[in-house]
Short mmCIF file of C-alpha atoms in Angstrom, two decimals:
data_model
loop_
_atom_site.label_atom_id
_atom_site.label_comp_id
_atom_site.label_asym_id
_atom_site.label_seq_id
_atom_site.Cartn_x
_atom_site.Cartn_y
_atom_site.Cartn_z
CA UNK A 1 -31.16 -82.83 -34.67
CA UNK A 2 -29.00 -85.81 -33.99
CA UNK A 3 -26.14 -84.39 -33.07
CA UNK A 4 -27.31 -81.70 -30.27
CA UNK A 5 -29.29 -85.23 -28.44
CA UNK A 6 -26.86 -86.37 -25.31
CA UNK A 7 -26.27 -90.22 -25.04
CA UNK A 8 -28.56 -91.30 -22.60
CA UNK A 9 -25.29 -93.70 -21.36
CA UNK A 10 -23.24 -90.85 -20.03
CA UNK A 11 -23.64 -89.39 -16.60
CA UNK A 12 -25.66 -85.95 -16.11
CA UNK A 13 -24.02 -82.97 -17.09
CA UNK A 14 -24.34 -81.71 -13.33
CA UNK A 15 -21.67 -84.66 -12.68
CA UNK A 16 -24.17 -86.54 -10.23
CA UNK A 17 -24.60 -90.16 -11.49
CA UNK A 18 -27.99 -92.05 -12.02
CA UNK A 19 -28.81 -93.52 -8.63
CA UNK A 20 -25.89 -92.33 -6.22
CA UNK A 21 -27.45 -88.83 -5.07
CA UNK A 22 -28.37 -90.39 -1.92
CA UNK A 23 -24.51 -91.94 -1.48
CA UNK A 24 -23.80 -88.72 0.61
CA UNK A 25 -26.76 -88.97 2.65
CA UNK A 26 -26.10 -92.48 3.29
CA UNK A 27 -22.27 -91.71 4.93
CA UNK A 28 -23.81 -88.82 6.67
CA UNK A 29 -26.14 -90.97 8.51
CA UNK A 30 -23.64 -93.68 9.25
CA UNK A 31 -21.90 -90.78 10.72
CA UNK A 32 -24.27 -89.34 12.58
CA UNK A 33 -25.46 -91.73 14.53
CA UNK A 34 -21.93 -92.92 16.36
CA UNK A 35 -23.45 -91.94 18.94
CA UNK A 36 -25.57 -94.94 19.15
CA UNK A 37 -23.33 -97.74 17.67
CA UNK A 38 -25.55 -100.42 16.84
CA UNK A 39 -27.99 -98.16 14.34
CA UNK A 40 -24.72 -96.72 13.15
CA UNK A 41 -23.41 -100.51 12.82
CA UNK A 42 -26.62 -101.63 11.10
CA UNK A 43 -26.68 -98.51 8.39
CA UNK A 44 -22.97 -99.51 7.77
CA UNK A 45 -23.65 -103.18 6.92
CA UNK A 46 -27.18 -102.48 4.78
CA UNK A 47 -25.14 -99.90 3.00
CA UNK A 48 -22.61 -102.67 2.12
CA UNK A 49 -25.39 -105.12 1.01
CA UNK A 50 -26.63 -102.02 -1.13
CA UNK A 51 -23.42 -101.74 -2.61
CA UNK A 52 -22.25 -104.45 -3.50
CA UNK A 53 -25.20 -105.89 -6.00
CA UNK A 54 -25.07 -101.91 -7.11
CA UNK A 55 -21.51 -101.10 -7.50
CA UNK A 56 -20.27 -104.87 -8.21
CA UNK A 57 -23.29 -105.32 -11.27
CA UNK A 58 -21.87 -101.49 -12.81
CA UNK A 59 -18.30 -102.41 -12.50
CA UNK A 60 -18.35 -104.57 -15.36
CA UNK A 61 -21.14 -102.62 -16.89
CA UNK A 62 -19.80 -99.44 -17.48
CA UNK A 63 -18.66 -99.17 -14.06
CA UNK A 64 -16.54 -95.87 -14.86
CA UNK A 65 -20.00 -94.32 -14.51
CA UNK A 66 -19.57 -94.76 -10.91
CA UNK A 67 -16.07 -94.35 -10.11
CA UNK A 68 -13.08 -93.64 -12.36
CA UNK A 69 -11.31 -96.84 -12.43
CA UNK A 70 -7.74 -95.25 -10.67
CA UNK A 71 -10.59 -94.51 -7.50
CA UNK A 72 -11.49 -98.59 -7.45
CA UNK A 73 -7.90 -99.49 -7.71
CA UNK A 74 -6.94 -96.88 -4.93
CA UNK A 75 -10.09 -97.61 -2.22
CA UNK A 76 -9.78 -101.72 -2.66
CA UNK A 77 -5.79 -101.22 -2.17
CA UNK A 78 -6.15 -99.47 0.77
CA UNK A 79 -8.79 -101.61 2.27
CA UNK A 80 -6.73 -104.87 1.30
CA UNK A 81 -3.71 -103.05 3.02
CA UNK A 82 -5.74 -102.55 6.57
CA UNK A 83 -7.47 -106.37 5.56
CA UNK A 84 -5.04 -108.85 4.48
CA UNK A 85 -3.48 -108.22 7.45
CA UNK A 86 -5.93 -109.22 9.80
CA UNK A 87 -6.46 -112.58 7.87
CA UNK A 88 -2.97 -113.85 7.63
CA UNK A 89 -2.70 -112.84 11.57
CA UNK A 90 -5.55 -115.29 12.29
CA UNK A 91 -4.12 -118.54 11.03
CA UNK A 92 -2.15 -119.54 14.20
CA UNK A 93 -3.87 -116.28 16.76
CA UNK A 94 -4.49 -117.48 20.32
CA UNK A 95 -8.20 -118.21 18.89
CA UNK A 96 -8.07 -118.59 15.18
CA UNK A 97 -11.92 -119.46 15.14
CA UNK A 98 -12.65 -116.18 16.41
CA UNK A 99 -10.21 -114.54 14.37
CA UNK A 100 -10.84 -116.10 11.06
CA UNK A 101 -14.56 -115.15 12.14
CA UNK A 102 -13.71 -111.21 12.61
CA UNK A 103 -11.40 -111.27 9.25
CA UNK A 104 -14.83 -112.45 7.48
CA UNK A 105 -17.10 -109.90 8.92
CA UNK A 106 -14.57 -107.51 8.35
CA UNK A 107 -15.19 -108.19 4.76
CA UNK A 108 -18.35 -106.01 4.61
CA UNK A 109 -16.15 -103.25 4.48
CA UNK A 110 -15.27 -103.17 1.09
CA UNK A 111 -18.54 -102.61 -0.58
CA UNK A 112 -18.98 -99.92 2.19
CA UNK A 113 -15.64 -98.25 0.93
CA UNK A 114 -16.46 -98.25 -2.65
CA UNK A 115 -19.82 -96.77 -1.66
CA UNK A 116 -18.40 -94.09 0.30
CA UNK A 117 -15.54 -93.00 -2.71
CA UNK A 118 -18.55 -93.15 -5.27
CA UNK A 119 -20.60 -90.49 -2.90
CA UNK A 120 -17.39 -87.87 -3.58
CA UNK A 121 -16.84 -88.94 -6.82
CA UNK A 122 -18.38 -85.74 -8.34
CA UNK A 123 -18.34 -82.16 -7.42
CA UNK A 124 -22.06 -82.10 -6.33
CA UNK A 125 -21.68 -85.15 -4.05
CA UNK A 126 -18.09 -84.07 -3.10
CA UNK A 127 -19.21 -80.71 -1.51
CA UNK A 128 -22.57 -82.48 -0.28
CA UNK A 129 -20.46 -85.17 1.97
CA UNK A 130 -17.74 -82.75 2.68
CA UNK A 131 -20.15 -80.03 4.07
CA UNK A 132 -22.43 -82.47 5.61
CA UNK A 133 -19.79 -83.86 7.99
CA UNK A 134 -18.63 -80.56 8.97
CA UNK A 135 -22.16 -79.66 10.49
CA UNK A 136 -22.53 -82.95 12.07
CA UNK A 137 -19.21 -82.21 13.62
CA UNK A 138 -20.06 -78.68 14.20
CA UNK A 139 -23.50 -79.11 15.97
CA UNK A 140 -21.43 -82.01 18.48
CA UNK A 141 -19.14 -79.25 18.75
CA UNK A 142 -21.92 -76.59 19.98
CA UNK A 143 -23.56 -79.56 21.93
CA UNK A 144 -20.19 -80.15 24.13
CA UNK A 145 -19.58 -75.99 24.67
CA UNK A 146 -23.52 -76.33 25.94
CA UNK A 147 -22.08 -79.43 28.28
CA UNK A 148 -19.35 -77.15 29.43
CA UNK A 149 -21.47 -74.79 30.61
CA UNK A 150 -24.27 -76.52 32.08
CA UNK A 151 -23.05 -80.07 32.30
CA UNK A 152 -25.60 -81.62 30.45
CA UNK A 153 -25.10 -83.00 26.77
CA UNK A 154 -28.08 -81.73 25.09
CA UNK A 155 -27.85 -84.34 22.13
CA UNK A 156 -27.09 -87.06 24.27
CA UNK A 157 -30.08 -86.07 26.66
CA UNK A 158 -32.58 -86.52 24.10
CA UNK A 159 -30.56 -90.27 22.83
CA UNK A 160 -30.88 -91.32 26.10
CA UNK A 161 -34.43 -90.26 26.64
CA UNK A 162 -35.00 -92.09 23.59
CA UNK A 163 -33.14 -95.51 24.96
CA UNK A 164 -35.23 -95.06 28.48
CA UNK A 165 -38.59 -94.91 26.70
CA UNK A 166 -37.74 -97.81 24.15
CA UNK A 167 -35.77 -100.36 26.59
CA UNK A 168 -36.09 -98.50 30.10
CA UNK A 169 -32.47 -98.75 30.84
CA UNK A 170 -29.99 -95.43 29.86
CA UNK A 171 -27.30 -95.68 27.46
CA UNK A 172 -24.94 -95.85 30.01
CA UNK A 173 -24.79 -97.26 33.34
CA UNK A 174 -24.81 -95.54 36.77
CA UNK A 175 -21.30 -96.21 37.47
CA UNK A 176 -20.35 -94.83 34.45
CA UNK A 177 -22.07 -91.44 34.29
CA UNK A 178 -20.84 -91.08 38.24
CA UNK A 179 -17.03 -91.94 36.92
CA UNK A 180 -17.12 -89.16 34.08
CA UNK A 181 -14.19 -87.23 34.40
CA UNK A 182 -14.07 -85.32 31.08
CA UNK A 183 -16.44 -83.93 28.89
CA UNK A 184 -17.84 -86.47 26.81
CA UNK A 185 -20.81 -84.96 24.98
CA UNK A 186 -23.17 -86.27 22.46
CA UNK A 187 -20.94 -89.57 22.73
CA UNK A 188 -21.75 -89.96 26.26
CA UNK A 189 -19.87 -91.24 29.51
CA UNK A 190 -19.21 -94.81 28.49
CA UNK A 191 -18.05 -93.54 25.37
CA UNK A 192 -14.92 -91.34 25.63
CA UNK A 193 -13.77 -90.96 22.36
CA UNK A 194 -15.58 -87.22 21.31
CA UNK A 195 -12.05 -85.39 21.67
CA UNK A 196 -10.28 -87.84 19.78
CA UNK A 197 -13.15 -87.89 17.18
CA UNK A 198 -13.31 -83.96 16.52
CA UNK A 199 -9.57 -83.61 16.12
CA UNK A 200 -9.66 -86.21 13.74
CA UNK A 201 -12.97 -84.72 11.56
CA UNK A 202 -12.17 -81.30 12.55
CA UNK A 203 -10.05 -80.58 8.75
CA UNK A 204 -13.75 -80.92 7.36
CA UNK A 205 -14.98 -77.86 9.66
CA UNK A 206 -12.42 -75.27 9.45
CA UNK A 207 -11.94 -76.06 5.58
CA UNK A 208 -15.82 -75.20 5.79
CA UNK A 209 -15.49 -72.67 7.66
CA UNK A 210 -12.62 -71.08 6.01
CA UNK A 211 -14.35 -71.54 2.14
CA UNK A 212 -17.77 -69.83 3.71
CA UNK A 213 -15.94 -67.02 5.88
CA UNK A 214 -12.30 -66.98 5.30
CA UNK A 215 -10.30 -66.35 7.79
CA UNK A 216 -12.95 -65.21 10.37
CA UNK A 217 -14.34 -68.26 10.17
CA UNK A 218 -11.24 -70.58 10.52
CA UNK A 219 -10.45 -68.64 13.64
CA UNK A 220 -14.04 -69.18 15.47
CA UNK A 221 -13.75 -72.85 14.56
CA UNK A 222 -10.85 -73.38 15.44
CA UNK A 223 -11.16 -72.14 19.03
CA UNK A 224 -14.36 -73.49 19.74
CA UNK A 225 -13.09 -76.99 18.43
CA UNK A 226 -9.71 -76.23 20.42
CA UNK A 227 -11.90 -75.62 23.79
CA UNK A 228 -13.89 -79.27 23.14
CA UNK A 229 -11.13 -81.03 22.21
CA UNK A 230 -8.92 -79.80 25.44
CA UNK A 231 -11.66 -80.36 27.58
CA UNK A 232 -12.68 -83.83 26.34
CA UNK A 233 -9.61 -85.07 27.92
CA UNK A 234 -7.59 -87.64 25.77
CA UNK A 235 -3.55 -85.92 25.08
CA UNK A 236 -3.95 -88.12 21.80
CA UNK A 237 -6.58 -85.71 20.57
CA UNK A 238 -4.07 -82.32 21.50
CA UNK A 239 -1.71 -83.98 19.71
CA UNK A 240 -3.83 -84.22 16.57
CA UNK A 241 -5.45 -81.30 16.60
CA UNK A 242 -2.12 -79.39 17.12
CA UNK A 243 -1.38 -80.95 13.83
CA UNK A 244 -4.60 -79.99 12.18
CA UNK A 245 -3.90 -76.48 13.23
CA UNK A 246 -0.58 -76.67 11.84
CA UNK A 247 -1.40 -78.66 8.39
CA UNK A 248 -4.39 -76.41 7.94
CA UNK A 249 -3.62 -73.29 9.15
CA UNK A 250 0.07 -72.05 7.59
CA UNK A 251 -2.39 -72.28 4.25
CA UNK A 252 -5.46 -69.95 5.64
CA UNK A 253 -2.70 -67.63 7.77
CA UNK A 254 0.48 -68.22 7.04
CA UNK A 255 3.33 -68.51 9.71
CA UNK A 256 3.73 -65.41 11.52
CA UNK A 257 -0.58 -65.58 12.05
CA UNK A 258 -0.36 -69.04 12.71
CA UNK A 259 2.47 -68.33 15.24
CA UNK A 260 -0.08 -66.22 16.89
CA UNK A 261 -3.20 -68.57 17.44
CA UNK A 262 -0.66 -70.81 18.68
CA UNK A 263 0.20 -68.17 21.28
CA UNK A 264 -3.84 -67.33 22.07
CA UNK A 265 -4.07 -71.26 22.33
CA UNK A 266 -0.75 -71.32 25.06
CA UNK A 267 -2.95 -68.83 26.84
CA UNK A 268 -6.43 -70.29 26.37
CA UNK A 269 -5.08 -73.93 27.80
CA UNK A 270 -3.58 -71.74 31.25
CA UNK A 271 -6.91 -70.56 31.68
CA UNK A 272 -9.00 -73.99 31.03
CA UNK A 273 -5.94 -75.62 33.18
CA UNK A 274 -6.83 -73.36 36.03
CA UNK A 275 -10.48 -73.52 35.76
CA UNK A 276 -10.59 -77.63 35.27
CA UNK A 277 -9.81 -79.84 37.33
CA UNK A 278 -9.60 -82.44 35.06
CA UNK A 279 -7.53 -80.49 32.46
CA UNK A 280 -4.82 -79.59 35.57
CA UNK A 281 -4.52 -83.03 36.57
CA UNK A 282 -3.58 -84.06 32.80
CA UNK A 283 -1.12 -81.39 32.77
CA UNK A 284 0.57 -82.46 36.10
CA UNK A 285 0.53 -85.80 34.79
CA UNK A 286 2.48 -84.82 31.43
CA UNK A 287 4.94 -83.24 33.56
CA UNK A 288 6.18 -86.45 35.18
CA UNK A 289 8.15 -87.36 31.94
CA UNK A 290 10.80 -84.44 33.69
CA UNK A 291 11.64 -86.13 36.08
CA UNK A 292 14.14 -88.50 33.45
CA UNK A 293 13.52 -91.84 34.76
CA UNK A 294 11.50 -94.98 33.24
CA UNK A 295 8.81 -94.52 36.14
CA UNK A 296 8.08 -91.08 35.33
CA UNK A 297 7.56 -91.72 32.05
CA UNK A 298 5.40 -94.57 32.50
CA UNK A 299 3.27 -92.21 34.80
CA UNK A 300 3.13 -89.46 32.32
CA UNK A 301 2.08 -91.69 29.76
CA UNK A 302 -0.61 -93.47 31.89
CA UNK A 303 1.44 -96.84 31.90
CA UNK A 304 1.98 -97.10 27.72
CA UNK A 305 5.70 -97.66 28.15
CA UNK A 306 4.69 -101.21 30.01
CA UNK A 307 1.67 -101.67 27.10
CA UNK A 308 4.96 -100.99 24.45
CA UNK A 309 7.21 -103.04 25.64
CA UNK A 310 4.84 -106.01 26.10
CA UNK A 311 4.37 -104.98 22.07
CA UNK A 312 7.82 -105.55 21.38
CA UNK A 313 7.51 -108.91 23.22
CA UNK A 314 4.97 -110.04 20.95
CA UNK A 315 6.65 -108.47 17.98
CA UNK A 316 9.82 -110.86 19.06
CA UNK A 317 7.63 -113.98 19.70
CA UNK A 318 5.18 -113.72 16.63
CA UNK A 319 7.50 -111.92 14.23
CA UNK A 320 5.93 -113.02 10.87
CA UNK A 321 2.24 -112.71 11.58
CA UNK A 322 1.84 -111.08 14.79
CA UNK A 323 -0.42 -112.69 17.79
CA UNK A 324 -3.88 -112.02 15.43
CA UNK A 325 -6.20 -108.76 15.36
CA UNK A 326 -7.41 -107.91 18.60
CA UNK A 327 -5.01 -110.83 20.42
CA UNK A 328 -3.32 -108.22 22.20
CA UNK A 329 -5.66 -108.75 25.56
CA UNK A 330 -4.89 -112.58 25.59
CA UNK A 331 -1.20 -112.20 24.36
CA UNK A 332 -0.63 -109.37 27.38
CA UNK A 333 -0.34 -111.43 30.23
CA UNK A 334 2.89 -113.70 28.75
CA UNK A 335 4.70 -110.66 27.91
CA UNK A 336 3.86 -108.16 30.34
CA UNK A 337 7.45 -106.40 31.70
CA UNK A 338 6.10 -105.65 35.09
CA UNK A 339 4.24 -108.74 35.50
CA UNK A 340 2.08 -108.46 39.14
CA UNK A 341 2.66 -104.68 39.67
CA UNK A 342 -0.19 -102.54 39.84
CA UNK A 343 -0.61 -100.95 36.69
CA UNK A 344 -1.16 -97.21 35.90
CA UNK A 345 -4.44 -97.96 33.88
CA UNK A 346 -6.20 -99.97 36.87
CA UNK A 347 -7.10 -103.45 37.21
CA UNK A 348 -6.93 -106.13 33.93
CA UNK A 349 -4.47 -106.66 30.91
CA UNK A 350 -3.96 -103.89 28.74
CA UNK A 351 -6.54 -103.95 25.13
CA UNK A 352 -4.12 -102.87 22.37
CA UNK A 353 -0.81 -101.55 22.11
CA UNK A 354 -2.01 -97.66 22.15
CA UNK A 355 0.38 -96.71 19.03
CA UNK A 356 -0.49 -98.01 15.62
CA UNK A 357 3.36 -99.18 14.34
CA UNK A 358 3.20 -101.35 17.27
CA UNK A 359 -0.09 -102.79 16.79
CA UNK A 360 0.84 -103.65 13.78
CA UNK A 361 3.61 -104.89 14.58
CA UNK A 362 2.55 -106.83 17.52
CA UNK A 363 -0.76 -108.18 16.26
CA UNK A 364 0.05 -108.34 12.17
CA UNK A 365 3.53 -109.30 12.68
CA UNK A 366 6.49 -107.65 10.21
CA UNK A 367 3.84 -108.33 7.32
CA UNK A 368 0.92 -106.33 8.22
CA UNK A 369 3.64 -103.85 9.00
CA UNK A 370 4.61 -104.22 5.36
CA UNK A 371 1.26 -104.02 4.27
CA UNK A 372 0.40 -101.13 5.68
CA UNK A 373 3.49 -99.59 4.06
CA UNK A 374 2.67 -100.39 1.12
CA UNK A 375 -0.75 -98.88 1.12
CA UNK A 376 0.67 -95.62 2.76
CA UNK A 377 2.83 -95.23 -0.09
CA UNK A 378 0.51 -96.13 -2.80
CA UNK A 379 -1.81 -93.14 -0.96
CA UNK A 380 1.06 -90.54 -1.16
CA UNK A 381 1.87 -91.90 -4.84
CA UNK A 382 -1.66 -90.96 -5.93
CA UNK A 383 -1.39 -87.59 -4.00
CA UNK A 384 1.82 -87.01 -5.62
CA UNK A 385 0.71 -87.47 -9.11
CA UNK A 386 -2.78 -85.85 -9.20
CA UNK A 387 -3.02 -83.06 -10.64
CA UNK A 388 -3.13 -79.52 -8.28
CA UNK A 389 -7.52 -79.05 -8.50
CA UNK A 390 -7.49 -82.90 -7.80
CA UNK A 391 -5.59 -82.52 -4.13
CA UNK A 392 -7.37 -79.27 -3.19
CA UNK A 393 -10.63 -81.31 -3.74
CA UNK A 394 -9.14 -84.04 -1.79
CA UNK A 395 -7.71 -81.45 1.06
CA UNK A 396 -10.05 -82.02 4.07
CA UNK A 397 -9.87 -86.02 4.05
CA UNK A 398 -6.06 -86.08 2.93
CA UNK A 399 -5.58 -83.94 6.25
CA UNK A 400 -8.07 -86.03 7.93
CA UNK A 401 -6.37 -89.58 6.71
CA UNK A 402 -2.67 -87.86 8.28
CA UNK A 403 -3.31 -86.80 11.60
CA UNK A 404 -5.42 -90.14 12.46
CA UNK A 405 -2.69 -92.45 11.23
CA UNK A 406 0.06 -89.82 12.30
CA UNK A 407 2.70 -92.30 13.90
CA UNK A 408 4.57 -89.91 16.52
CA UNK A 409 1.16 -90.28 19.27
CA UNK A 410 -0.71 -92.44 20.86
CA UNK A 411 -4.03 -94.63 19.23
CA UNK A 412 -6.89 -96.06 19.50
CA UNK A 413 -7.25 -99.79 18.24
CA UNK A 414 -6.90 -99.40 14.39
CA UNK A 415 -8.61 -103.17 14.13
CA UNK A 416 -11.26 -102.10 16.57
CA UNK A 417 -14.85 -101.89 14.96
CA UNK A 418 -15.14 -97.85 15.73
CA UNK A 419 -11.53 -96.64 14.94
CA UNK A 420 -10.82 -99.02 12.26
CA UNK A 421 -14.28 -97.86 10.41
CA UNK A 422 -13.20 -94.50 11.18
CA UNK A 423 -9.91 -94.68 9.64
CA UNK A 424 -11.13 -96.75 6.41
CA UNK A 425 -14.15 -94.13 6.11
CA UNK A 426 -11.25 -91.38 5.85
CA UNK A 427 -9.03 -93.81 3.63
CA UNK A 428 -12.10 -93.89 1.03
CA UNK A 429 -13.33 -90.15 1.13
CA UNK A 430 -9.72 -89.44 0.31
CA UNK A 431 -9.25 -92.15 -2.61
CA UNK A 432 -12.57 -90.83 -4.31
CA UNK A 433 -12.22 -87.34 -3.65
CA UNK A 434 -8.61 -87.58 -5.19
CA UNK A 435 -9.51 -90.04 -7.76
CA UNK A 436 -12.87 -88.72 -9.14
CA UNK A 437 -14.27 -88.82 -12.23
CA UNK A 438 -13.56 -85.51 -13.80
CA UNK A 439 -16.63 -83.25 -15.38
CA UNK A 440 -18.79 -84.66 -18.27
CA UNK A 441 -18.86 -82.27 -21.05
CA UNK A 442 -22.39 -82.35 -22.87
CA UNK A 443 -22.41 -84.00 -26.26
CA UNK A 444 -23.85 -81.14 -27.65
CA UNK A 445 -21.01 -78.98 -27.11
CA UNK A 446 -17.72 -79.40 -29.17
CA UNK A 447 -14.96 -80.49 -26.35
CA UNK A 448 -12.87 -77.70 -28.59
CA UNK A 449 -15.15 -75.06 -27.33
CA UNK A 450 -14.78 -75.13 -23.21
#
């Protein structure tokens, strides 16, 4: 009959759209293979190509298919916020060649982002990306409890076997596998980043964990994950997973249980303080900022009060634009406080300002600054407005989006290639996963009947 035929225009009644099943798989590989930057780099900019003759050709041909159009606004707002930026900045940078040259690869991005919100965009590609990233981040979590035991990386064993074979040189050089002082895992020892990197992912495991086995299963990954991340080094990455713990636990526990794996993780760090050497000497050096003078705290903080206030120098010098994207290493030297002094951080300028209001402050100037702003609030607008099934779909990368960008730590460089894909990854899972289109209702079936 002609009324019980569906219109071959809509999506499927599953919610997966024509073409986009392999989205998810596509993210999950980019993530995957951080380990090895360049293949990570090169599935990042074919994805891009990908998308944008797919997603650009369907936006003005029943483009809604793909993403509901409040998810396009959201994903290209946010990525203008972290973009525009970084192009105004260039204009009068140290080297505005370079710069205008980074803004325009930089560019590939976007069709990346709209890519990545169309691969949560439904409930079946939602749960397939959400659940996909936390066993990526759950295996690299196994892999660095194996490295803590027998001081070998597993996963980054077999990479670097691979690298030997193909080029004959390792991943990472001599000097840098005899200078590792943390654990690094399948990231390896010219690589530090895996503690920072699990905080930040870890909302995607325990909300895993926690749908699959309640509250079991929050517990287990949230103490292996806790071990990793303590061990791995950075005090950035304590600092955000305290927060995860925090954001995602009073929901799973509530307070007076939360209070309590707070308590098991006082004791836990005593114990990994006492049986690492590394861990004690990252205590000891967090308890110089005691002692109530300016040198103290620069030790405890590994030098960042001299990388700040060099940010504030720029900030003063360059206050409409900043000193460009990544001009923070040529811009050091003019405005460093403790100019010839040995610095806690060892030879060379400092890289980036370690704290992203002031590197966006120092290399965007007071209008990437407002930029940014404006995108945060836009982000909590949308969260504010959606309706409640919207933001518990949107959970894991809302908490994942916070604690990254959480202003009250320390940073990575948010206009470096790996952090600032990082960050915009998160920004796009959480506008699409918010945003998404909701469930098709067969034509068949009277709306009026559920």
């Amino acid at each position: 009959m002609p009324n019980s035929q569906t219109d071959t225009t809509s999506p499927p009644h599953n919610g997966a759209v024509p073409g986009w099943r392999w989205a998810p798989a596509w993210i999950l590989a980019y993530v995957a293979l951080w380990p090895a930057p360049g293949y990570a780099e090169g599935v990042l900019v074919l994805g891009a190509l990908v998308a944008i003759i797919r997603l650009v050709t369907s936006r003005f041909r029943g483009g809604g298919q793909l993403l509901s159009h409040q998810a396009w606004a959201l994903t290209s707002v946010l990525f203008f916020a972290y973009w525009l930026p970084e192009l105004v900045s260039a204009f009068d940078s140290i080297d505005p060649g370079r710069a205008l040259r980074e803004a325009a690869v930089d560019l590939r991005y976007l069709p990346f982002l709209w890519l990545v919100a169309s691969a949560v965009a439904n409930g079946r590609g939602r749960r397939t990306t959400f659940t996909g990233l936390a066993v990526i981040i759950g295996i690299w979590t196994v892999d660095a409890l194996l490295q803590a035991f027998t001081g070998t990386s597993p996963l980054f064993f077999g990479i670097d076997s691979i690298k030997h074979a193909i080029s004959g040189r390792g991943m990472c050089s001599a000097e840098e596998v005899a200078g590792l002082d943390r654990l690094s895992g399948v990231l390896g020892p010219c690589n530090l980043k895996l503690g920072i990197v699990l905080a930040s992912l870890s909302p995607f495991v325990l909300h895993a964990a926690g749908q699959r086995f309640r509250i079991a299963g929050w517990l287990v990954a949230a103490a292996a994950m806790g071990v990793v991340v303590v061990l791995a080094g950075s005090r950035a990455s304590w600092v955000t997973y305290a927060l995860v713990l925090v954001l995602s636990g009073w929901r799973m526990l509530g307070w007076k249980k939360l209070a309590g794996v707070f308590a098991f993780g006082a004791v836990m760090l005593a114990v990994l303080t006492l049986a690492s050497p590394q861990v004690r000497d990252r205590i000891v050096r967090t308890t110089h900022v005691l002692t109530a003078n300016e040198e103290g705290v620069d030790v405890a903080l590994s030098g960042r009060t001299r990388i700040w206030g060099a940010a504030v120098c720029m900030a003063g010098r360059h206050p409409f634009n900043g000193v460009g994207a990544r001009g923070f290493r040529e811009a050091f030297p003019a405005c460093d406080p403790e100019s010839g002094q040995p610095a806690e951080w060892g030879e060379g300028p400092a890289l980036h300002a370690h704290q992203i209001v002031l590197e966006v402050v120092s290399e965007t100037g007071l209008f990437g600054l407002l930029l940014w702003l404006a995108g945060a609030a836009l982000a909590w607008r949308a969260w504010r407005y959606a309706e409640p099934l919207q933001r518990e779909h949107a959970r894991p990368a809302m908490l994942a989006l916070v604690v990254t960008v959480f202003p009250l730590n320390t940073h990575l460089a948010f206009y470096s290639t790996f952090w600032g894909g990082l960050t915009l990854l998160l920004a796009a899972l959480y506008a699409g996963s918010l945003l998404a289109k909701p469930a098709s209702v067969p034509a068949s079936v009277p709306a009026h009947s559920g």
